[in-house]
């Protein structure tokens, strides 16, 4: 349950944000299992519908940096409510699409709504709850972000099997209407202390750089793009981002104020956690492949195998506050990162002869450790952030987290493809072996990433962890 409070806004706000976040996270993966059915219905090839996924990702990457400025300018309630409305209307348009062009356009609009929902909802949580209650509130809100991607393939597969692909978008409508009603009633309306101009040049540099880099990562290995062309585009994307860093240092009001990275807890949580997310970001894609190709399970059973991780993620919130209060952020993040790496490595031993009970234990462990990790990183990021900087901090954190998701998926795909080499993907033994080696590689990356948390001090984040235990 969210932290209790006599103020109705504080009591219901975590539910409002969690509902919208679950809708957005579920939709980011639910489409993947419906692509073949969409292609048959719209009379196009499945590969041509890759744009349905990439357009959503690109829209997110470009529009997230606008969220902080819009919240400060127009107020959190108005921006969040408009974002939910845009997402819901776009979902209806997706379900009514008669061709692939209309579907891609609706997905772009859907990405705009999602890009504003995520950081503005988090910003409202940060400004509403004091740091002594922030950990409990963030624990509650982070659960949908963890279980949404896990449930997406399962829910999408079941809906397509029993109904049609259009219902995977229509399912957002009642959820969106409920979130809209609750937001308008219980969402506080915060604005910036001072009006700041919109950095259009920075938006062009950062937005185009992130969009290009996200696109390259999203299409990696699926399009015939020469190494020279890919390298040129990657250099161009990094050049645009480098130009933004130079540009931001010359303005009093940049799009993203990078000076916040001087704050140790924010820097380690956002930038240091980036490396950890690379190691774990490919698992929602690789584990279903292991279950289907390594264990020979059908797609719907493979989806059900992801459920234990979701259950463990939900159970984590009952003990996370106590763990962080007892051991502190530094010890928890160092040890928990290593435990995540070890658990990922153990999946390299899973094959057709592995007992089902052992696989469920591994899945439960992974869900618990991941949930504790993301809850810790997300709450520690704001431990030393001043209230006037909360909108900027939320925008920066959301932007880098979105990019880390793309990096993680690309990393998992790259490593698996490298180990598979020229062997056919229809060779079950070869694919299983490649996946096993990929799990070991990702485990090593995750364990090494724990070094980033050694720069924390023992007392870092106590304003959140100690207060969180008291509030709980």
Short mmCIF file of C-alpha atoms in Angstrom, two decimals:
data_model
loop_
_atom_site.label_atom_id
_atom_site.label_comp_id
_atom_site.label_asym_id
_atom_site.label_seq_id
_atom_site.Cartn_x
_atom_site.Cartn_y
_atom_site.Cartn_z
CA UNK A 1 0.00 0.00 0.00
CA UNK A 2 1.15 3.56 -0.51
CA UNK A 3 2.12 5.59 2.53
CA UNK A 4 -0.88 6.71 4.54
CA UNK A 5 -1.72 10.38 4.88
CA UNK A 6 -4.67 12.43 6.01
CA UNK A 7 -4.44 14.55 2.87
CA UNK A 8 -6.51 12.82 0.12
CA UNK A 9 -4.01 13.95 -2.51
CA UNK A 10 -1.17 12.19 -0.70
CA UNK A 11 -3.30 9.09 -0.13
CA UNK A 12 -4.39 8.64 -3.74
CA UNK A 13 -1.54 10.22 -5.69
CA UNK A 14 0.64 7.06 -5.75
CA UNK A 15 -2.34 5.16 -7.18
CA UNK A 16 -2.84 7.79 -9.88
CA UNK A 17 0.79 7.75 -10.97
CA UNK A 18 1.09 3.96 -10.67
CA UNK A 19 -2.00 3.42 -12.84
CA UNK A 20 -0.73 5.70 -15.60
CA UNK A 21 2.79 4.26 -15.41
CA UNK A 22 1.49 0.70 -15.63
CA UNK A 23 -0.55 1.60 -18.70
CA UNK A 24 2.49 3.16 -20.36
CA UNK A 25 4.91 0.34 -19.45
CA UNK A 26 2.47 -2.40 -20.46
CA UNK A 27 1.91 -0.76 -23.82
CA UNK A 28 5.62 -0.55 -24.54
CA UNK A 29 5.87 -4.36 -24.81
CA UNK A 30 2.34 -5.63 -25.42
CA UNK A 31 2.59 -4.71 -29.12
CA UNK A 32 5.50 -7.06 -29.82
CA UNK A 33 3.48 -10.28 -29.67
CA UNK A 34 0.74 -8.82 -31.90
CA UNK A 35 2.97 -7.80 -34.84
CA UNK A 36 2.25 -10.95 -36.95
CA UNK A 37 -1.50 -10.54 -36.44
CA UNK A 38 -1.29 -6.82 -37.28
CA UNK A 39 0.66 -7.55 -40.44
CA UNK A 40 -1.92 -10.07 -41.65
CA UNK A 41 -4.80 -7.71 -40.91
CA UNK A 42 -3.20 -4.68 -42.57
CA UNK A 43 -1.84 -6.72 -45.53
CA UNK A 44 1.82 -5.84 -44.96
CA UNK A 45 4.93 -7.82 -44.01
CA UNK A 46 5.77 -8.21 -40.31
CA UNK A 47 9.18 -6.58 -40.81
CA UNK A 48 7.59 -3.42 -42.19
CA UNK A 49 5.72 -3.01 -38.90
CA UNK A 50 8.98 -2.54 -37.01
CA UNK A 51 8.18 1.16 -37.35
CA UNK A 52 5.22 0.60 -34.98
CA UNK A 53 7.75 -0.07 -32.21
CA UNK A 54 10.52 2.33 -33.25
CA UNK A 55 8.17 5.29 -33.75
CA UNK A 56 6.98 4.94 -30.16
CA UNK A 57 10.56 4.77 -28.83
CA UNK A 58 11.70 7.77 -30.89
CA UNK A 59 8.71 9.84 -29.80
CA UNK A 60 9.54 9.09 -26.17
CA UNK A 61 13.20 9.99 -26.60
CA UNK A 62 12.47 13.35 -28.24
CA UNK A 63 9.60 14.51 -26.00
CA UNK A 64 10.78 13.51 -22.51
CA UNK A 65 13.16 16.52 -22.27
CA UNK A 66 10.14 18.81 -22.74
CA UNK A 67 8.30 17.41 -19.72
CA UNK A 68 10.07 19.42 -17.02
CA UNK A 69 9.70 22.74 -18.81
CA UNK A 70 6.01 22.10 -19.53
CA UNK A 71 5.29 21.09 -15.92
CA UNK A 72 6.97 24.25 -14.60
CA UNK A 73 5.16 26.43 -17.13
CA UNK A 74 1.64 24.97 -17.20
CA UNK A 75 1.40 23.01 -13.94
CA UNK A 76 1.72 19.31 -13.12
CA UNK A 77 -2.03 18.58 -13.00
CA UNK A 78 -2.75 20.08 -16.42
CA UNK A 79 0.26 18.50 -18.13
CA UNK A 80 -0.27 15.06 -16.55
CA UNK A 81 -4.00 15.05 -17.33
CA UNK A 82 -3.36 16.14 -20.92
CA UNK A 83 -0.71 13.43 -21.25
CA UNK A 84 -3.14 10.73 -20.07
CA UNK A 85 -5.81 12.07 -22.43
CA UNK A 86 -3.40 12.11 -25.39
CA UNK A 87 -2.26 8.56 -24.61
CA UNK A 88 -5.85 7.30 -24.33
CA UNK A 89 -7.03 8.99 -27.54
CA UNK A 90 -3.94 7.72 -29.36
CA UNK A 91 -4.72 4.19 -28.13
CA UNK A 92 -8.20 4.44 -29.67
CA UNK A 93 -6.69 5.66 -32.94
CA UNK A 94 -4.24 2.75 -32.92
CA UNK A 95 -7.09 0.28 -32.53
CA UNK A 96 -9.06 1.93 -35.35
CA UNK A 97 -6.12 2.09 -37.77
CA UNK A 98 -6.90 0.88 -41.27
CA UNK A 99 -3.33 0.91 -42.59
CA UNK A 100 0.24 0.89 -41.31
CA UNK A 101 0.74 4.63 -41.90
CA UNK A 102 -2.17 5.53 -39.64
CA UNK A 103 -0.94 3.05 -37.02
CA UNK A 104 2.58 4.53 -36.97
CA UNK A 105 1.18 8.08 -36.71
CA UNK A 106 -1.03 7.05 -33.79
CA UNK A 107 1.94 5.38 -32.08
CA UNK A 108 3.93 8.62 -32.39
CA UNK A 109 1.08 10.46 -30.67
CA UNK A 110 0.96 7.75 -28.04
CA UNK A 111 4.68 8.22 -27.39
CA UNK A 112 4.13 11.96 -26.85
CA UNK A 113 1.59 11.21 -24.12
CA UNK A 114 3.83 8.60 -22.50
CA UNK A 115 6.83 10.94 -22.55
CA UNK A 116 4.93 13.49 -20.46
CA UNK A 117 3.22 11.02 -18.11
CA UNK A 118 6.32 9.32 -16.79
CA UNK A 119 8.53 12.22 -15.62
CA UNK A 120 5.66 14.54 -14.60
CA UNK A 121 4.09 11.81 -12.47
CA UNK A 122 7.43 11.15 -10.78
CA UNK A 123 7.96 14.89 -10.29
CA UNK A 124 4.59 15.21 -8.53
CA UNK A 125 5.49 12.37 -6.17
CA UNK A 126 8.80 14.07 -5.31
CA UNK A 127 7.17 17.41 -4.59
CA UNK A 128 4.24 15.98 -2.64
CA UNK A 129 6.02 13.65 -0.23
CA UNK A 130 8.77 14.77 2.15
CA UNK A 131 12.01 12.84 1.93
CA UNK A 132 11.06 10.87 5.03
CA UNK A 133 8.13 9.35 3.07
CA UNK A 134 9.64 9.38 -0.42
CA UNK A 135 11.04 5.84 -0.33
CA UNK A 136 7.69 4.27 0.58
CA UNK A 137 5.91 6.26 -2.13
CA UNK A 138 8.53 5.44 -4.79
CA UNK A 139 8.42 1.76 -3.79
CA UNK A 140 4.72 1.71 -4.58
CA UNK A 141 5.00 3.59 -7.87
CA UNK A 142 7.98 1.61 -9.22
CA UNK A 143 6.10 -1.73 -9.21
CA UNK A 144 4.13 -1.05 -12.44
CA UNK A 145 7.34 -0.08 -14.20
CA UNK A 146 8.78 -3.50 -13.35
CA UNK A 147 5.80 -5.78 -13.96
CA UNK A 148 4.48 -3.97 -17.06
CA UNK A 149 7.23 -5.21 -19.41
CA UNK A 150 6.96 -8.70 -17.92
CA UNK A 151 3.20 -8.93 -18.32
CA UNK A 152 3.11 -7.25 -21.73
CA UNK A 153 4.03 -10.30 -23.86
CA UNK A 154 1.70 -12.57 -21.87
CA UNK A 155 -1.29 -10.24 -21.96
CA UNK A 156 -0.69 -9.38 -25.61
CA UNK A 157 -0.47 -13.03 -26.58
CA UNK A 158 -3.68 -13.95 -24.76
CA UNK A 159 -5.62 -10.99 -26.19
CA UNK A 160 -4.51 -11.73 -29.75
CA UNK A 161 -5.27 -15.44 -29.27
CA UNK A 162 -8.81 -14.91 -27.99
CA UNK A 163 -9.82 -11.59 -29.55
CA UNK A 164 -7.89 -9.47 -32.07
CA UNK A 165 -4.85 -7.21 -32.13
CA UNK A 166 -7.04 -4.10 -31.91
CA UNK A 167 -8.08 -4.96 -28.35
CA UNK A 168 -4.51 -4.61 -27.09
CA UNK A 169 -4.98 -0.86 -27.63
CA UNK A 170 -8.62 -0.63 -26.53
CA UNK A 171 -7.69 -2.13 -23.15
CA UNK A 172 -6.04 1.21 -22.36
CA UNK A 173 -9.31 3.13 -22.64
CA UNK A 174 -10.97 2.25 -19.30
CA UNK A 175 -7.61 2.48 -17.50
CA UNK A 176 -6.93 5.85 -19.09
CA UNK A 177 -10.35 7.22 -18.20
CA UNK A 178 -9.94 6.11 -14.60
CA UNK A 179 -6.46 7.67 -14.41
CA UNK A 180 -7.79 10.89 -15.95
CA UNK A 181 -10.61 11.15 -13.43
CA UNK A 182 -8.32 10.45 -10.47
CA UNK A 183 -5.65 12.84 -11.77
CA UNK A 184 -8.05 15.74 -12.15
CA UNK A 185 -9.39 15.12 -8.64
CA UNK A 186 -6.26 14.24 -6.64
CA UNK A 187 -3.22 15.42 -8.65
CA UNK A 188 -1.59 18.47 -7.01
CA UNK A 189 -0.86 21.38 -9.33
CA UNK A 190 2.78 22.44 -8.96
CA UNK A 191 4.53 25.07 -11.07
CA UNK A 192 8.10 26.29 -11.30
CA UNK A 193 9.27 29.00 -8.94
CA UNK A 194 10.27 31.10 -11.93
CA UNK A 195 9.43 31.05 -15.61
CA UNK A 196 12.32 29.94 -17.80
CA UNK A 197 12.51 30.15 -21.58
CA UNK A 198 12.43 26.99 -23.67
CA UNK A 199 15.87 26.09 -25.02
CA UNK A 200 14.89 25.39 -28.63
CA UNK A 201 18.48 24.96 -29.84
CA UNK A 202 19.16 22.52 -27.02
CA UNK A 203 15.95 20.64 -27.83
CA UNK A 204 17.03 20.32 -31.47
CA UNK A 205 20.55 19.11 -30.56
CA UNK A 206 19.61 16.76 -27.74
CA UNK A 207 16.37 15.51 -29.29
CA UNK A 208 17.92 14.70 -32.67
CA UNK A 209 21.00 13.10 -31.06
CA UNK A 210 18.98 10.88 -28.72
CA UNK A 211 16.42 10.02 -31.43
CA UNK A 212 19.15 8.99 -33.88
CA UNK A 213 20.99 6.95 -31.28
CA UNK A 214 17.76 5.27 -30.10
CA UNK A 215 16.83 4.45 -33.70
CA UNK A 216 20.22 2.85 -34.34
CA UNK A 217 19.89 0.73 -31.22
CA UNK A 218 16.30 -0.24 -32.00
CA UNK A 219 17.02 -1.47 -35.55
CA UNK A 220 20.36 -3.06 -34.74
CA UNK A 221 20.73 -6.39 -36.48
CA UNK A 222 17.36 -6.21 -38.23
CA UNK A 223 18.11 -3.98 -41.22
CA UNK A 224 20.75 -4.20 -43.91
CA UNK A 225 22.81 -1.25 -42.71
CA UNK A 226 26.50 -1.33 -43.60
CA UNK A 227 29.09 -1.00 -40.85
CA UNK A 228 30.31 2.26 -42.37
CA UNK A 229 26.82 3.76 -42.45
CA UNK A 230 26.07 2.63 -38.90
CA UNK A 231 29.39 4.03 -37.65
CA UNK A 232 28.77 7.34 -39.44
CA UNK A 233 25.31 7.70 -37.93
CA UNK A 234 26.61 6.76 -34.48
CA UNK A 235 29.36 9.39 -34.70
CA UNK A 236 26.77 11.94 -35.86
CA UNK A 237 24.49 11.11 -32.92
CA UNK A 238 27.35 11.39 -30.42
CA UNK A 239 28.47 14.62 -32.09
CA UNK A 240 24.99 16.11 -31.64
CA UNK A 241 24.96 15.10 -27.98
CA UNK A 242 28.46 16.52 -27.52
CA UNK A 243 27.32 19.78 -29.14
CA UNK A 244 24.45 19.90 -26.68
CA UNK A 245 26.85 19.54 -23.72
CA UNK A 246 28.86 22.48 -25.06
CA UNK A 247 25.69 24.47 -25.72
CA UNK A 248 24.17 23.76 -22.28
CA UNK A 249 27.27 25.03 -20.51
CA UNK A 250 26.81 28.48 -22.06
CA UNK A 251 23.17 29.08 -21.08
CA UNK A 252 21.59 30.12 -17.77
CA UNK A 253 18.48 28.05 -18.56
CA UNK A 254 19.43 24.99 -20.65
CA UNK A 255 17.00 22.27 -21.62
CA UNK A 256 18.77 19.85 -19.27
CA UNK A 257 20.97 21.38 -16.56
CA UNK A 258 23.94 19.02 -16.45
CA UNK A 259 25.33 20.76 -13.36
CA UNK A 260 23.05 18.48 -11.32
CA UNK A 261 25.55 15.70 -11.95
CA UNK A 262 27.85 17.42 -9.46
CA UNK A 263 25.53 16.06 -6.75
CA UNK A 264 27.04 12.66 -5.89
CA UNK A 265 23.85 10.75 -5.07
CA UNK A 266 22.16 11.96 -8.25
CA UNK A 267 25.22 11.27 -10.40
CA UNK A 268 25.75 7.74 -9.09
CA UNK A 269 22.06 6.86 -9.27
CA UNK A 270 21.45 8.15 -12.78
CA UNK A 271 24.81 7.82 -14.54
CA UNK A 272 26.19 4.93 -12.48
CA UNK A 273 22.92 3.04 -12.68
CA UNK A 274 23.04 3.39 -16.47
CA UNK A 275 25.69 0.65 -16.61
CA UNK A 276 23.64 -1.65 -14.40
CA UNK A 277 20.58 -1.23 -16.62
CA UNK A 278 22.63 -2.26 -19.65
CA UNK A 279 23.31 -5.62 -18.03
CA UNK A 280 19.69 -6.33 -17.08
CA UNK A 281 17.92 -4.50 -19.92
CA UNK A 282 18.06 -7.40 -22.36
CA UNK A 283 16.51 -10.01 -20.05
CA UNK A 284 12.83 -9.38 -20.93
CA UNK A 285 13.84 -10.19 -24.52
CA UNK A 286 16.32 -13.05 -23.91
CA UNK A 287 14.45 -15.03 -21.26
CA UNK A 288 11.39 -15.76 -23.46
CA UNK A 289 13.80 -17.00 -26.15
CA UNK A 290 15.41 -19.34 -23.62
CA UNK A 291 12.04 -20.67 -22.51
CA UNK A 292 10.75 -21.17 -26.06
CA UNK A 293 13.92 -22.41 -27.78
CA UNK A 294 15.79 -23.96 -24.88
CA UNK A 295 12.85 -25.51 -23.06
CA UNK A 296 10.53 -25.92 -26.05
CA UNK A 297 7.62 -24.09 -24.42
CA UNK A 298 4.88 -22.44 -26.49
CA UNK A 299 4.70 -18.64 -26.48
CA UNK A 300 1.87 -18.38 -23.96
CA UNK A 301 3.61 -20.71 -21.47
CA UNK A 302 6.81 -18.75 -21.98
CA UNK A 303 4.91 -15.62 -20.99
CA UNK A 304 3.60 -17.31 -17.85
CA UNK A 305 7.19 -18.16 -16.89
CA UNK A 306 7.79 -14.42 -16.50
CA UNK A 307 5.07 -14.15 -13.85
CA UNK A 308 7.17 -15.22 -10.82
CA UNK A 309 9.49 -12.25 -11.38
CA UNK A 310 6.49 -9.92 -11.41
CA UNK A 311 5.16 -11.44 -8.18
CA UNK A 312 8.54 -11.05 -6.49
CA UNK A 313 8.75 -7.43 -7.63
CA UNK A 314 5.42 -6.72 -5.96
CA UNK A 315 6.45 -8.50 -2.76
CA UNK A 316 9.70 -6.57 -2.50
CA UNK A 317 8.00 -3.33 -1.47
CA UNK A 318 7.05 -4.80 1.91
CA UNK A 319 10.67 -5.17 3.05
CA UNK A 320 12.69 -2.73 0.92
CA UNK A 321 12.33 0.17 3.35
CA UNK A 322 13.61 -1.95 6.22
CA UNK A 323 16.57 -3.25 4.20
CA UNK A 324 17.64 0.24 3.15
CA UNK A 325 17.19 1.65 6.65
CA UNK A 326 19.28 -1.16 8.13
CA UNK A 327 22.15 -1.30 5.63
CA UNK A 328 22.03 2.01 3.72
CA UNK A 329 22.10 2.71 -0.01
CA UNK A 330 25.81 2.09 -0.50
CA UNK A 331 25.88 -1.43 0.90
CA UNK A 332 22.54 -2.42 -0.61
CA UNK A 333 23.42 -1.23 -4.13
CA UNK A 334 26.88 -2.83 -4.11
CA UNK A 335 25.74 -6.22 -2.80
CA UNK A 336 22.43 -6.30 -4.66
CA UNK A 337 24.10 -5.51 -8.00
CA UNK A 338 26.43 -8.47 -7.51
CA UNK A 339 23.48 -10.71 -6.59
CA UNK A 340 21.67 -9.65 -9.77
CA UNK A 341 24.76 -10.56 -11.79
CA UNK A 342 25.06 -13.95 -10.11
CA UNK A 343 21.37 -14.69 -10.73
CA UNK A 344 21.68 -13.74 -14.41
CA UNK A 345 24.71 -16.03 -14.68
CA UNK A 346 22.77 -18.95 -13.19
CA UNK A 347 20.31 -18.78 -16.10
CA UNK A 348 23.19 -20.07 -18.25
CA UNK A 349 22.63 -23.45 -16.58
CA UNK A 350 18.94 -23.65 -17.49
CA UNK A 351 18.07 -26.17 -20.19
CA UNK A 352 15.35 -28.69 -21.01
CA UNK A 353 16.43 -30.92 -18.10
CA UNK A 354 16.30 -28.20 -15.42
CA UNK A 355 13.52 -28.76 -12.83
CA UNK A 356 10.70 -26.26 -13.15
CA UNK A 357 10.88 -25.44 -9.42
CA UNK A 358 14.50 -24.32 -9.79
CA UNK A 359 13.63 -22.03 -12.72
CA UNK A 360 10.83 -20.48 -10.68
CA UNK A 361 13.25 -19.85 -7.78
CA UNK A 362 15.68 -18.14 -10.16
CA UNK A 363 12.88 -16.04 -11.61
CA UNK A 364 11.66 -15.05 -8.15
CA UNK A 365 15.19 -14.08 -7.13
CA UNK A 366 15.72 -12.01 -10.26
CA UNK A 367 12.42 -10.17 -9.80
CA UNK A 368 13.16 -9.41 -6.15
CA UNK A 369 16.73 -8.21 -6.72
CA UNK A 370 15.77 -6.11 -9.75
CA UNK A 371 12.90 -4.52 -7.88
CA UNK A 372 15.12 -3.64 -4.91
CA UNK A 373 17.77 -2.27 -7.27
CA UNK A 374 15.51 0.06 -9.24
CA UNK A 375 13.63 1.18 -6.16
CA UNK A 376 16.94 2.04 -4.49
CA UNK A 377 18.40 3.89 -7.46
CA UNK A 378 15.22 5.81 -8.25
CA UNK A 379 14.68 7.02 -4.68
CA UNK A 380 18.33 7.82 -3.92
CA UNK A 381 18.52 10.05 -6.98
CA UNK A 382 16.43 12.71 -5.24
CA UNK A 383 17.92 12.44 -1.74
CA UNK A 384 19.98 15.64 -2.11
CA UNK A 385 17.97 17.43 -4.81
CA UNK A 386 16.52 20.78 -3.80
CA UNK A 387 12.77 21.26 -4.45
CA UNK A 388 13.48 23.95 -7.06
CA UNK A 389 15.56 21.43 -9.06
CA UNK A 390 13.13 18.50 -8.83
CA UNK A 391 11.55 19.00 -12.27
CA UNK A 392 14.96 19.20 -13.95
CA UNK A 393 16.23 16.15 -12.05
CA UNK A 394 13.15 14.13 -13.01
CA UNK A 395 13.54 15.07 -16.68
CA UNK A 396 17.24 14.13 -16.80
CA UNK A 397 16.64 10.83 -14.97
CA UNK A 398 13.76 9.88 -17.27
CA UNK A 399 15.75 10.72 -20.41
CA UNK A 400 18.75 8.59 -19.43
CA UNK A 401 16.58 5.72 -18.19
CA UNK A 402 14.80 5.61 -21.54
CA UNK A 403 18.13 5.56 -23.35
CA UNK A 404 19.48 2.85 -21.03
CA UNK A 405 16.50 0.63 -21.92
CA UNK A 406 17.44 0.86 -25.59
CA UNK A 407 21.10 0.21 -24.78
CA UNK A 408 20.22 -2.83 -22.68
CA UNK A 409 18.07 -4.42 -25.38
CA UNK A 410 20.68 -3.74 -28.05
CA UNK A 411 23.44 -5.13 -25.84
CA UNK A 412 21.56 -8.37 -25.20
CA UNK A 413 20.81 -8.80 -28.91
CA UNK A 414 24.39 -7.97 -29.92
CA UNK A 415 25.99 -10.39 -27.47
CA UNK A 416 23.64 -13.25 -28.39
CA UNK A 417 24.14 -12.65 -32.12
CA UNK A 418 27.92 -12.55 -31.70
CA UNK A 419 27.97 -15.91 -29.92
CA UNK A 420 25.58 -17.43 -32.46
CA UNK A 421 27.75 -16.30 -35.36
CA UNK A 422 26.75 -17.70 -38.74
CA UNK A 423 24.75 -20.59 -37.30
CA UNK A 424 21.06 -20.63 -38.26
CA UNK A 425 18.56 -19.32 -35.72
CA UNK A 426 16.49 -22.45 -36.32
CA UNK A 427 19.22 -24.55 -34.67
CA UNK A 428 17.82 -24.94 -31.16
CA UNK A 429 21.04 -26.27 -29.64
CA UNK A 430 23.11 -23.44 -31.15
CA UNK A 431 20.68 -20.73 -30.05
CA UNK A 432 20.48 -22.15 -26.53
CA UNK A 433 24.27 -22.21 -26.31
CA UNK A 434 24.49 -18.63 -27.54
CA UNK A 435 21.91 -17.55 -24.97
CA UNK A 436 23.84 -19.29 -22.19
CA UNK A 437 27.03 -17.44 -23.15
CA UNK A 438 25.06 -14.18 -23.41
CA UNK A 439 23.75 -14.62 -19.86
CA UNK A 440 27.29 -15.10 -18.58
CA UNK A 441 28.46 -11.98 -20.42
CA UNK A 442 25.59 -9.86 -19.14
CA UNK A 443 26.22 -11.22 -15.65
CA UNK A 444 29.85 -10.08 -15.84
CA UNK A 445 28.79 -6.62 -17.06
CA UNK A 446 26.32 -6.31 -14.19
CA UNK A 447 28.82 -7.40 -11.53
CA UNK A 448 31.46 -4.98 -12.85
CA UNK A 449 28.90 -2.16 -12.82
CA UNK A 450 28.68 -2.50 -9.03
CA UNK A 451 32.02 -0.65 -8.87
CA UNK A 452 30.14 2.57 -9.68
CA UNK A 453 28.39 2.42 -6.31
CA UNK A 454 31.67 2.27 -4.35
CA UNK A 455 31.92 6.07 -4.70
CA UNK A 456 28.91 6.47 -2.41
CA UNK A 457 29.39 7.26 1.25
CA UNK A 458 27.80 5.26 4.01
CA UNK A 459 25.50 8.12 5.02
CA UNK A 460 24.38 8.99 1.48
CA UNK A 461 20.62 8.92 1.07
CA UNK A 462 19.85 8.68 4.79
CA UNK A 463 17.32 11.50 4.47
CA UNK A 464 15.28 9.03 2.40
CA UNK A 465 16.22 5.59 3.80
CA UNK A 466 16.05 6.41 7.52
CA UNK A 467 12.94 8.51 7.09
CA UNK A 468 11.39 5.84 4.91
CA UNK A 469 11.66 3.30 7.73
CA UNK A 470 10.07 5.71 10.16
CA UNK A 471 7.21 6.43 7.78
CA UNK A 472 6.64 2.74 7.13
#
